[in-house]
PDB file of C-alpha atoms in Angstrom:
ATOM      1  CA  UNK A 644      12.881  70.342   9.548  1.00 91.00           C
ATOM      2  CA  UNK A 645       9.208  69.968   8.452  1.00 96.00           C
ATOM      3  CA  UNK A 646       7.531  70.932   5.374  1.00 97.00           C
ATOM      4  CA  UNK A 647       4.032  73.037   5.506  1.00 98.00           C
ATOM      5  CA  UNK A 648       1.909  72.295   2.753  1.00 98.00           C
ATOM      6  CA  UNK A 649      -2.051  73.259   1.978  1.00 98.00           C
ATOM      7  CA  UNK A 650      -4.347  70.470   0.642  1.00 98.00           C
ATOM      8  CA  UNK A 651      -8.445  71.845  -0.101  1.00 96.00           C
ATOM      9  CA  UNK A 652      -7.686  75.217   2.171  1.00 96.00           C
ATOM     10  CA  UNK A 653      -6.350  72.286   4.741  1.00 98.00           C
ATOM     11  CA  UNK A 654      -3.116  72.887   6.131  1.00 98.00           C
ATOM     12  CA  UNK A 655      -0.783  69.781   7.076  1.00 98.00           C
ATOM     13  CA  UNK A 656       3.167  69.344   8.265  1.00 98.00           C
ATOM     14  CA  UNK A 657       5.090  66.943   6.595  1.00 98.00           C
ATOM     15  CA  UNK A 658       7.586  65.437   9.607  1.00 98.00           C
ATOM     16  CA  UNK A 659      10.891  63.812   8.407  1.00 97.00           C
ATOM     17  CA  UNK A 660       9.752  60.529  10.245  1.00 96.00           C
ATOM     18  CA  UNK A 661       6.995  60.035   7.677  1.00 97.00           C
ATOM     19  CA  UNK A 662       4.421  60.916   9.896  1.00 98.00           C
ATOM     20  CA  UNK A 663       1.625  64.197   8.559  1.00 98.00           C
ATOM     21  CA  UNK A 664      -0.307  66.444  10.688  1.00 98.00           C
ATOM     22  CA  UNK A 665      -3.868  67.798   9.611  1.00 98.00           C
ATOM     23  CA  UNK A 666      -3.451  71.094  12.345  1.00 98.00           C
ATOM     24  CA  UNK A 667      -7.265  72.105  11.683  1.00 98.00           C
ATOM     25  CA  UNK A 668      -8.570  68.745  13.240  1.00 98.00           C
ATOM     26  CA  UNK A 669      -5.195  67.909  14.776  1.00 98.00           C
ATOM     27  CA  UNK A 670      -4.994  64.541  13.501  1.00 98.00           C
ATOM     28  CA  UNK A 671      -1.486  62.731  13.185  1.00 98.00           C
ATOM     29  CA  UNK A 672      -1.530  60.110   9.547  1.00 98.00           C
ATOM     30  CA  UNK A 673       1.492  57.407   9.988  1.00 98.00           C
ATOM     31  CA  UNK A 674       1.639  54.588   7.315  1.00 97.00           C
ATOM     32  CA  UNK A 675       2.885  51.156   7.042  1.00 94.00           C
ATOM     33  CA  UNK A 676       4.528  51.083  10.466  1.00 93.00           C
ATOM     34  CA  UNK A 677       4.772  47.321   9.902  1.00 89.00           C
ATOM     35  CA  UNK A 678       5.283  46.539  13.708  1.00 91.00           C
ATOM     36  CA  UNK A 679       6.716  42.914  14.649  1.00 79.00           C
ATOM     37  CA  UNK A 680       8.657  42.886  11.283  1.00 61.00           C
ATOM     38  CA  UNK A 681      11.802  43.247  13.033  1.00 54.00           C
ATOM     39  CA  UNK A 682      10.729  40.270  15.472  1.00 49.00           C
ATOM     40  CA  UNK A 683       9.813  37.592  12.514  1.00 47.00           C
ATOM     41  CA  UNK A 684      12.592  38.396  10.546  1.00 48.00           C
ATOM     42  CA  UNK A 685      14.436  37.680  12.860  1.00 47.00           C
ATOM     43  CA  UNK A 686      12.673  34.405  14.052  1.00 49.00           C
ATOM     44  CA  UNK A 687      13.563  33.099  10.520  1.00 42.00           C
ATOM     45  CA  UNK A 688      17.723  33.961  11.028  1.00 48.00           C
ATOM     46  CA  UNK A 689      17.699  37.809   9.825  1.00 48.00           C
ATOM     47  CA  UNK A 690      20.968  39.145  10.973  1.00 42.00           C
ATOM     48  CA  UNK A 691      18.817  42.563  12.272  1.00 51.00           C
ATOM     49  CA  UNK A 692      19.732  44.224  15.707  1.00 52.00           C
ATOM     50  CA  UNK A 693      17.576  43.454  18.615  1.00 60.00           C
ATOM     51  CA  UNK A 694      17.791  47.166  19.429  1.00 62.00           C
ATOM     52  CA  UNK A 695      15.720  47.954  16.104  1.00 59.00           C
ATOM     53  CA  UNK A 696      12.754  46.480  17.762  1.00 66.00           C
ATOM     54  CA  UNK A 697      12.049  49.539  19.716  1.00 80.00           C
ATOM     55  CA  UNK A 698      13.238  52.331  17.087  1.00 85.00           C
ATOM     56  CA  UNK A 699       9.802  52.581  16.017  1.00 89.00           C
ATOM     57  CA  UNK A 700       8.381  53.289  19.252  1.00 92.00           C
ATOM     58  CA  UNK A 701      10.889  55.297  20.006  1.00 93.00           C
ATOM     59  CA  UNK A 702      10.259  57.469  16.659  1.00 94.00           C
ATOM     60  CA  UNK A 703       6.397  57.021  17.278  1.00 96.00           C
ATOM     61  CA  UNK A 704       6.834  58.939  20.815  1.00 97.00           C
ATOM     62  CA  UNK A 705       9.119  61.461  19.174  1.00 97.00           C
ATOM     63  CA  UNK A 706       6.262  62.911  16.812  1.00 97.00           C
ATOM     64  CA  UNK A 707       3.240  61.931  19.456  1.00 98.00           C
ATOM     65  CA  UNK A 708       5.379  64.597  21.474  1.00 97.00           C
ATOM     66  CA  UNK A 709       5.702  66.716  18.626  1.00 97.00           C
ATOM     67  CA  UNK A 710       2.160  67.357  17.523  1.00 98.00           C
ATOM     68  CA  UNK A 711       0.304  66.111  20.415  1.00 98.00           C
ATOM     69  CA  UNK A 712      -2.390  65.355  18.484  1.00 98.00           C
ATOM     70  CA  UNK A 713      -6.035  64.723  19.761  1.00 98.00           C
ATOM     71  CA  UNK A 714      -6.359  61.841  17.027  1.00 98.00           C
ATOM     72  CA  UNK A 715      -3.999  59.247  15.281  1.00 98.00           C
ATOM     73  CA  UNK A 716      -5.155  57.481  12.089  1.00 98.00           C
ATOM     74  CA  UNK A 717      -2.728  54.443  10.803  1.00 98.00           C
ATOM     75  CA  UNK A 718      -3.188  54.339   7.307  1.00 98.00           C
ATOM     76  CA  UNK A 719      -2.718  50.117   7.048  1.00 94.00           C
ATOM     77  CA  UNK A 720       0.075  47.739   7.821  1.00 93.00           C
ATOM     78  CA  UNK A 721       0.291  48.839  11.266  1.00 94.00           C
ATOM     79  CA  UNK A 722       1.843  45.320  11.770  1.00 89.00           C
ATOM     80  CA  UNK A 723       3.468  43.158   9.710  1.00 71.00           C
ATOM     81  CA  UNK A 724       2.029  39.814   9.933  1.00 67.00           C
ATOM     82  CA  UNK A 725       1.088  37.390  13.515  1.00 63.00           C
ATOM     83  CA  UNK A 726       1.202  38.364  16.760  1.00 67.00           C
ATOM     84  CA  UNK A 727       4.628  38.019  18.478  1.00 70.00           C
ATOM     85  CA  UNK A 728       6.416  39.556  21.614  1.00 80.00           C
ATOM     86  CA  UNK A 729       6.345  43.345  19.990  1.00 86.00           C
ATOM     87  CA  UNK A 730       2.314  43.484  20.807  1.00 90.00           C
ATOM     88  CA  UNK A 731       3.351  43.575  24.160  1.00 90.00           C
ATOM     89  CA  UNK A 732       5.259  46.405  23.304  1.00 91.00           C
ATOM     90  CA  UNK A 733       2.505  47.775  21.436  1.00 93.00           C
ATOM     91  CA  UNK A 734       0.030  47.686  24.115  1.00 94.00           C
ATOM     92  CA  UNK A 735       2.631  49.100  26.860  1.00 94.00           C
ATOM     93  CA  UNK A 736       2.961  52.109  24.298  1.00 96.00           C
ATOM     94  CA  UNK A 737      -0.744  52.521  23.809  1.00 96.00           C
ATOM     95  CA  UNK A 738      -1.442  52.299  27.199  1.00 95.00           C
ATOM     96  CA  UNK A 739       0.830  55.554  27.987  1.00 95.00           C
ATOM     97  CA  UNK A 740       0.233  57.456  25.021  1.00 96.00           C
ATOM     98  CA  UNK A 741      -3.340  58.034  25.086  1.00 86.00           C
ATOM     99  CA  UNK A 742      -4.182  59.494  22.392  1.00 96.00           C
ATOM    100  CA  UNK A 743      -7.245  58.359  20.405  1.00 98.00           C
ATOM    101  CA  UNK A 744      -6.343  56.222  17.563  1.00 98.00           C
ATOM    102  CA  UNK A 745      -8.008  54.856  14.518  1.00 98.00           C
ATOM    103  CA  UNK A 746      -6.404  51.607  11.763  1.00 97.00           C
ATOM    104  CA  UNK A 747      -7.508  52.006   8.473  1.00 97.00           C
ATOM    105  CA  UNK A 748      -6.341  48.283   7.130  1.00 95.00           C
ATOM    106  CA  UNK A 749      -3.908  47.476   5.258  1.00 92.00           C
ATOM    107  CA  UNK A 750      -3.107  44.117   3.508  1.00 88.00           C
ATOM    108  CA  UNK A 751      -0.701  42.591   6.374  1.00 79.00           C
ATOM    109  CA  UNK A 752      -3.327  43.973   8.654  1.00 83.00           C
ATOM    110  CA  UNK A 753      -3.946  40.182   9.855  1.00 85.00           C
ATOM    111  CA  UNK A 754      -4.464  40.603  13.526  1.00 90.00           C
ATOM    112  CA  UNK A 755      -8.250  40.128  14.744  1.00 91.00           C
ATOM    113  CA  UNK A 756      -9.939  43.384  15.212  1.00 91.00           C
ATOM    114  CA  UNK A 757     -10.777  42.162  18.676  1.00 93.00           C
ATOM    115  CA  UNK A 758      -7.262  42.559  19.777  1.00 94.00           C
ATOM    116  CA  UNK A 759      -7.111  46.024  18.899  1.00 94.00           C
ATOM    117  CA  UNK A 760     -10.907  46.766  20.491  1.00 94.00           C
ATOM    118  CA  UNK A 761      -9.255  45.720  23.927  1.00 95.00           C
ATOM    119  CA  UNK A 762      -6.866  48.529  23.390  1.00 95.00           C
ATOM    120  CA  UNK A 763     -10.124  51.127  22.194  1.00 96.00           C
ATOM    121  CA  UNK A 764      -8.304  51.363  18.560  1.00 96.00           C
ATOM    122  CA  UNK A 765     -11.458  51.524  15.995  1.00 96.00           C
ATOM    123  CA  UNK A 766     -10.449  49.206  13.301  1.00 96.00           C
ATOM    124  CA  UNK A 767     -11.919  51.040  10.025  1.00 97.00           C
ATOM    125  CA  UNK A 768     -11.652  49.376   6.043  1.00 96.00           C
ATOM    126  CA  UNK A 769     -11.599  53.497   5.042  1.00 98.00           C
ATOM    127  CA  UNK A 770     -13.242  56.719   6.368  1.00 98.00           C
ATOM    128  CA  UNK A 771     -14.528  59.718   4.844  1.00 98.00           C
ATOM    129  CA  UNK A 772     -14.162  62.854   6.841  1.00 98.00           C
ATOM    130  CA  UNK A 773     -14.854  66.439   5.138  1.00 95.00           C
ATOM    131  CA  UNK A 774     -13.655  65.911   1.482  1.00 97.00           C
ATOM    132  CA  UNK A 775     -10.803  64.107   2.030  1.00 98.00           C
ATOM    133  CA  UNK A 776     -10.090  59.531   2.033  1.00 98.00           C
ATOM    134  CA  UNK A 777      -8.337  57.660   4.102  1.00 98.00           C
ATOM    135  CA  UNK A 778      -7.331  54.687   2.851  1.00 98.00           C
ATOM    136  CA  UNK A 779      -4.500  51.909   2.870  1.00 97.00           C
ATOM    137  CA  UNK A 780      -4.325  51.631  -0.980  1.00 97.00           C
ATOM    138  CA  UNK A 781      -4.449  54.316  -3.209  1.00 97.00           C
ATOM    139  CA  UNK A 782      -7.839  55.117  -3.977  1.00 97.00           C
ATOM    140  CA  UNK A 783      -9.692  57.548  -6.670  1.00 95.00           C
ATOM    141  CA  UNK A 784     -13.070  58.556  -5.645  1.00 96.00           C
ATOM    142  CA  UNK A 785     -14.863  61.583  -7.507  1.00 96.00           C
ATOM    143  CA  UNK A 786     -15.296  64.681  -5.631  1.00 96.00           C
ATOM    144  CA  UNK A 787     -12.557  63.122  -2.747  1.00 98.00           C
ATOM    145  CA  UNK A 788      -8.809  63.883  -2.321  1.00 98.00           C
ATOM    146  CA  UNK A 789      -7.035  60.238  -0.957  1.00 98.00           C
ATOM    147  CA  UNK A 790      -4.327  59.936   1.507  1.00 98.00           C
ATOM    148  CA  UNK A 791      -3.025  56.753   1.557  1.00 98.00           C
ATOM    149  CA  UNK A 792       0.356  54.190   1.819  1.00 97.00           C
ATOM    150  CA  UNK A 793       0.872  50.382   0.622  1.00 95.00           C
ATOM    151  CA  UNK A 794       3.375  51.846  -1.819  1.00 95.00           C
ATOM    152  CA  UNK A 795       6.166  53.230   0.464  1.00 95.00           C
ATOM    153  CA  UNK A 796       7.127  55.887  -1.978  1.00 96.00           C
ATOM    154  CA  UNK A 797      10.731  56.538  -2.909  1.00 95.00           C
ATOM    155  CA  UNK A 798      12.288  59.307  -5.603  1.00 95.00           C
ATOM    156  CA  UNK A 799      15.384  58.905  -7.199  1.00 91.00           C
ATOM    157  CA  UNK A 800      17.578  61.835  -7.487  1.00 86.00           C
ATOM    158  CA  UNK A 801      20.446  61.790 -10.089  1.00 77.00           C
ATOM    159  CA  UNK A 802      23.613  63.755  -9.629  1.00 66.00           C
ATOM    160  CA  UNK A 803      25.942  65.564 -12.537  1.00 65.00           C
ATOM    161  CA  UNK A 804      27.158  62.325 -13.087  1.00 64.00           C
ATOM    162  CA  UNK A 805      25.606  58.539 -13.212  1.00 68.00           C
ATOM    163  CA  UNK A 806      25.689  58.459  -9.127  1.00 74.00           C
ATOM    164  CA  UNK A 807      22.016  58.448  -7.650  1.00 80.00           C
ATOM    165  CA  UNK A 808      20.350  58.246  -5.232  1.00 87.00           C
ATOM    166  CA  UNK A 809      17.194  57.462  -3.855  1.00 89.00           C
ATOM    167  CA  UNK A 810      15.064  58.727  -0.566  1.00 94.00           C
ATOM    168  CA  UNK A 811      11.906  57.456   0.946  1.00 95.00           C
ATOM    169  CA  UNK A 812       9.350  60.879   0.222  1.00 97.00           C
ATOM    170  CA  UNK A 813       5.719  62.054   0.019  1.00 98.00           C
ATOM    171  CA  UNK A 814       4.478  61.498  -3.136  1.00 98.00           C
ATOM    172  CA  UNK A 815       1.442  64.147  -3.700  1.00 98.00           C
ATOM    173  CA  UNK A 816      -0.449  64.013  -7.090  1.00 97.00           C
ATOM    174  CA  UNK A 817      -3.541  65.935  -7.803  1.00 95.00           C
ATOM    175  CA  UNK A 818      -6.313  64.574  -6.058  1.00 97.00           C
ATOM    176  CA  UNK A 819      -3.900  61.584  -3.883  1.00 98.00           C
ATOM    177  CA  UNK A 820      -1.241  61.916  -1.666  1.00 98.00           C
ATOM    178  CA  UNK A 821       1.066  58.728  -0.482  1.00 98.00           C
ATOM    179  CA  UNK A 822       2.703  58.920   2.374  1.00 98.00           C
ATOM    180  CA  UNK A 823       5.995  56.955   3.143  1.00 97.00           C
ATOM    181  CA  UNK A 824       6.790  53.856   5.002  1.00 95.00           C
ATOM    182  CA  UNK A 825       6.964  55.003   8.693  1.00 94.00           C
ATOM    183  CA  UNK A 826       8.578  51.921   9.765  1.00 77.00           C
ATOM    184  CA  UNK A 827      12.135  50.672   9.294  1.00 69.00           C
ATOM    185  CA  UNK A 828      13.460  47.840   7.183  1.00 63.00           C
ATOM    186  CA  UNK A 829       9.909  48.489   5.429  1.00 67.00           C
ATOM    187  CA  UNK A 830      11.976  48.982   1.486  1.00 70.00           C
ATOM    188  CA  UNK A 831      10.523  51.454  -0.901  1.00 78.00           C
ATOM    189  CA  UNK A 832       9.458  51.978  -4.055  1.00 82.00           C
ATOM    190  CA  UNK A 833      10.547  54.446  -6.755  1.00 91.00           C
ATOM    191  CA  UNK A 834       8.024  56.492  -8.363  1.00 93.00           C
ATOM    192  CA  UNK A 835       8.193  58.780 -11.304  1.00 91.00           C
ATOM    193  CA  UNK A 836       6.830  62.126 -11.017  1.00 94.00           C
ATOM    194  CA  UNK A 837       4.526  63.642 -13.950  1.00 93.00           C
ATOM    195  CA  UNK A 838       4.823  67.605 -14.256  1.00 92.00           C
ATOM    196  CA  UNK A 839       1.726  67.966 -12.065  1.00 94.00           C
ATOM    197  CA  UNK A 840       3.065  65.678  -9.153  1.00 97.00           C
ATOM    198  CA  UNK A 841       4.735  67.231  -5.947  1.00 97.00           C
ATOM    199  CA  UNK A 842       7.196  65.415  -4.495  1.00 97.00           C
ATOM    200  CA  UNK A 843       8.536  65.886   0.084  1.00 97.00           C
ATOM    201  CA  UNK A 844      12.137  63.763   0.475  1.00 96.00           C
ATOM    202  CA  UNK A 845      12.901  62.418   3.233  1.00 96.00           C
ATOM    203  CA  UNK A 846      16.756  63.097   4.347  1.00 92.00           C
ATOM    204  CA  UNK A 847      18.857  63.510   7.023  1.00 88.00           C
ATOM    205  CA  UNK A 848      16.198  64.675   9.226  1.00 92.00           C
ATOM    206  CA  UNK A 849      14.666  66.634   6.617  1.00 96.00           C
ATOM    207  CA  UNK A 850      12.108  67.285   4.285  1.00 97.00           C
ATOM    208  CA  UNK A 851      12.820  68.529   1.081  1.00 95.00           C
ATOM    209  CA  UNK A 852      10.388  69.522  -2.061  1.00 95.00           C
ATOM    210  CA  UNK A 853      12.026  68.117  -4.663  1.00 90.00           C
TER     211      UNK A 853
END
């Protein structure tokens, strides 16, 4: 179940992947996919499932097909580190989506631009469109409202008695929102809300205004 929320008289769709649609321009914001983790973990002895190489394809083509948006911007760390056998992946899954797509880097963003210009993915430090800021870290710019990651967000929610727990979420302050990690075995990061802050979990397939 998706959340609809309105940012500047802009109205966007929170999806339980992670993933937020801008339905005016029809533009689909993942973060922190952090491709290829999966593959050098596992180079180094990480007991992690072959099979979780392609869940984030697989969850990329579930909200491609969901929006079918005319635009995709990756909001940094769209792979973890080197090159290694999931860019062929990547490229087979560019190849069929065709969708235009845009990389704001991020700080694992290591990978020469030129790989991604053989692909036709614009590699971009930021970009300014209307009033809003794309960025990988969270930015404050007068007169601009930020979307960003780096942070992989995460609230903790207490029950009646000293159990928590915590959930990956969108984290939206006042002028800033942070999306969550879109990839797996990305970790998190808990974050306390002030009284102005709005705050999307992430669970069970859900999203949930805390």
């Amino acid at each position: 179940m998706t959340q609809r929320i309105q940012i500047q008289g802009q109205n966007f769709i929170l999806h339980p992947s992670g993933s937020m649609f801008w339905q005016e321009k029809s533009i689909l914001l993942i973060s922190d996919v952090h491709l290829g983790k999966v593959s050098h973990f596992r180079k180094f002895g990480a007991a992690i499932p072959r099979g979780a190489i392609h869940g984030n394809f697989e969850l990329l083509d579930e909200v491609v097909h969901f929006f079918n948006p005319l635009c995709i911007y990756f909001l940094g760390d769209l792979f973890h580190s080197h090159l290694n056998t999931e860019w062929t992946y990547f490229e087979a899954w560019v190849s069929k989506t065709q969708t235009e797509m845009i990389l704001i880097n991020g700080n694992h963003d290591i990978i020469s631009p030129l790989k991604y210009e053989t692909l036709k993915i614009q590699v971009l430090e930021e970009l300014i469109l209307e009033t809003f800021l794309f960025t990988h870290h969270p930015e404050e710019r007068d007169g601009l409202y930020n979307f960003c990651g780096h942070i992989h967000p995460a609230i903790k929610i207490r029950g009646s008695g000293k159990q928590s727990l915590r959930f990956p979420c969108f984290f939206k302050k006042q002028h800033q929102m942070i999306l969550p990690a879109f990839g797996a075995f990305t970790g998190s990061y808990t974050l306390k809300p002030k009284k102005q802050d709005e705050v999307f979990a992430l669970a069970e397939g859900l999203v949930i205004k805390i």
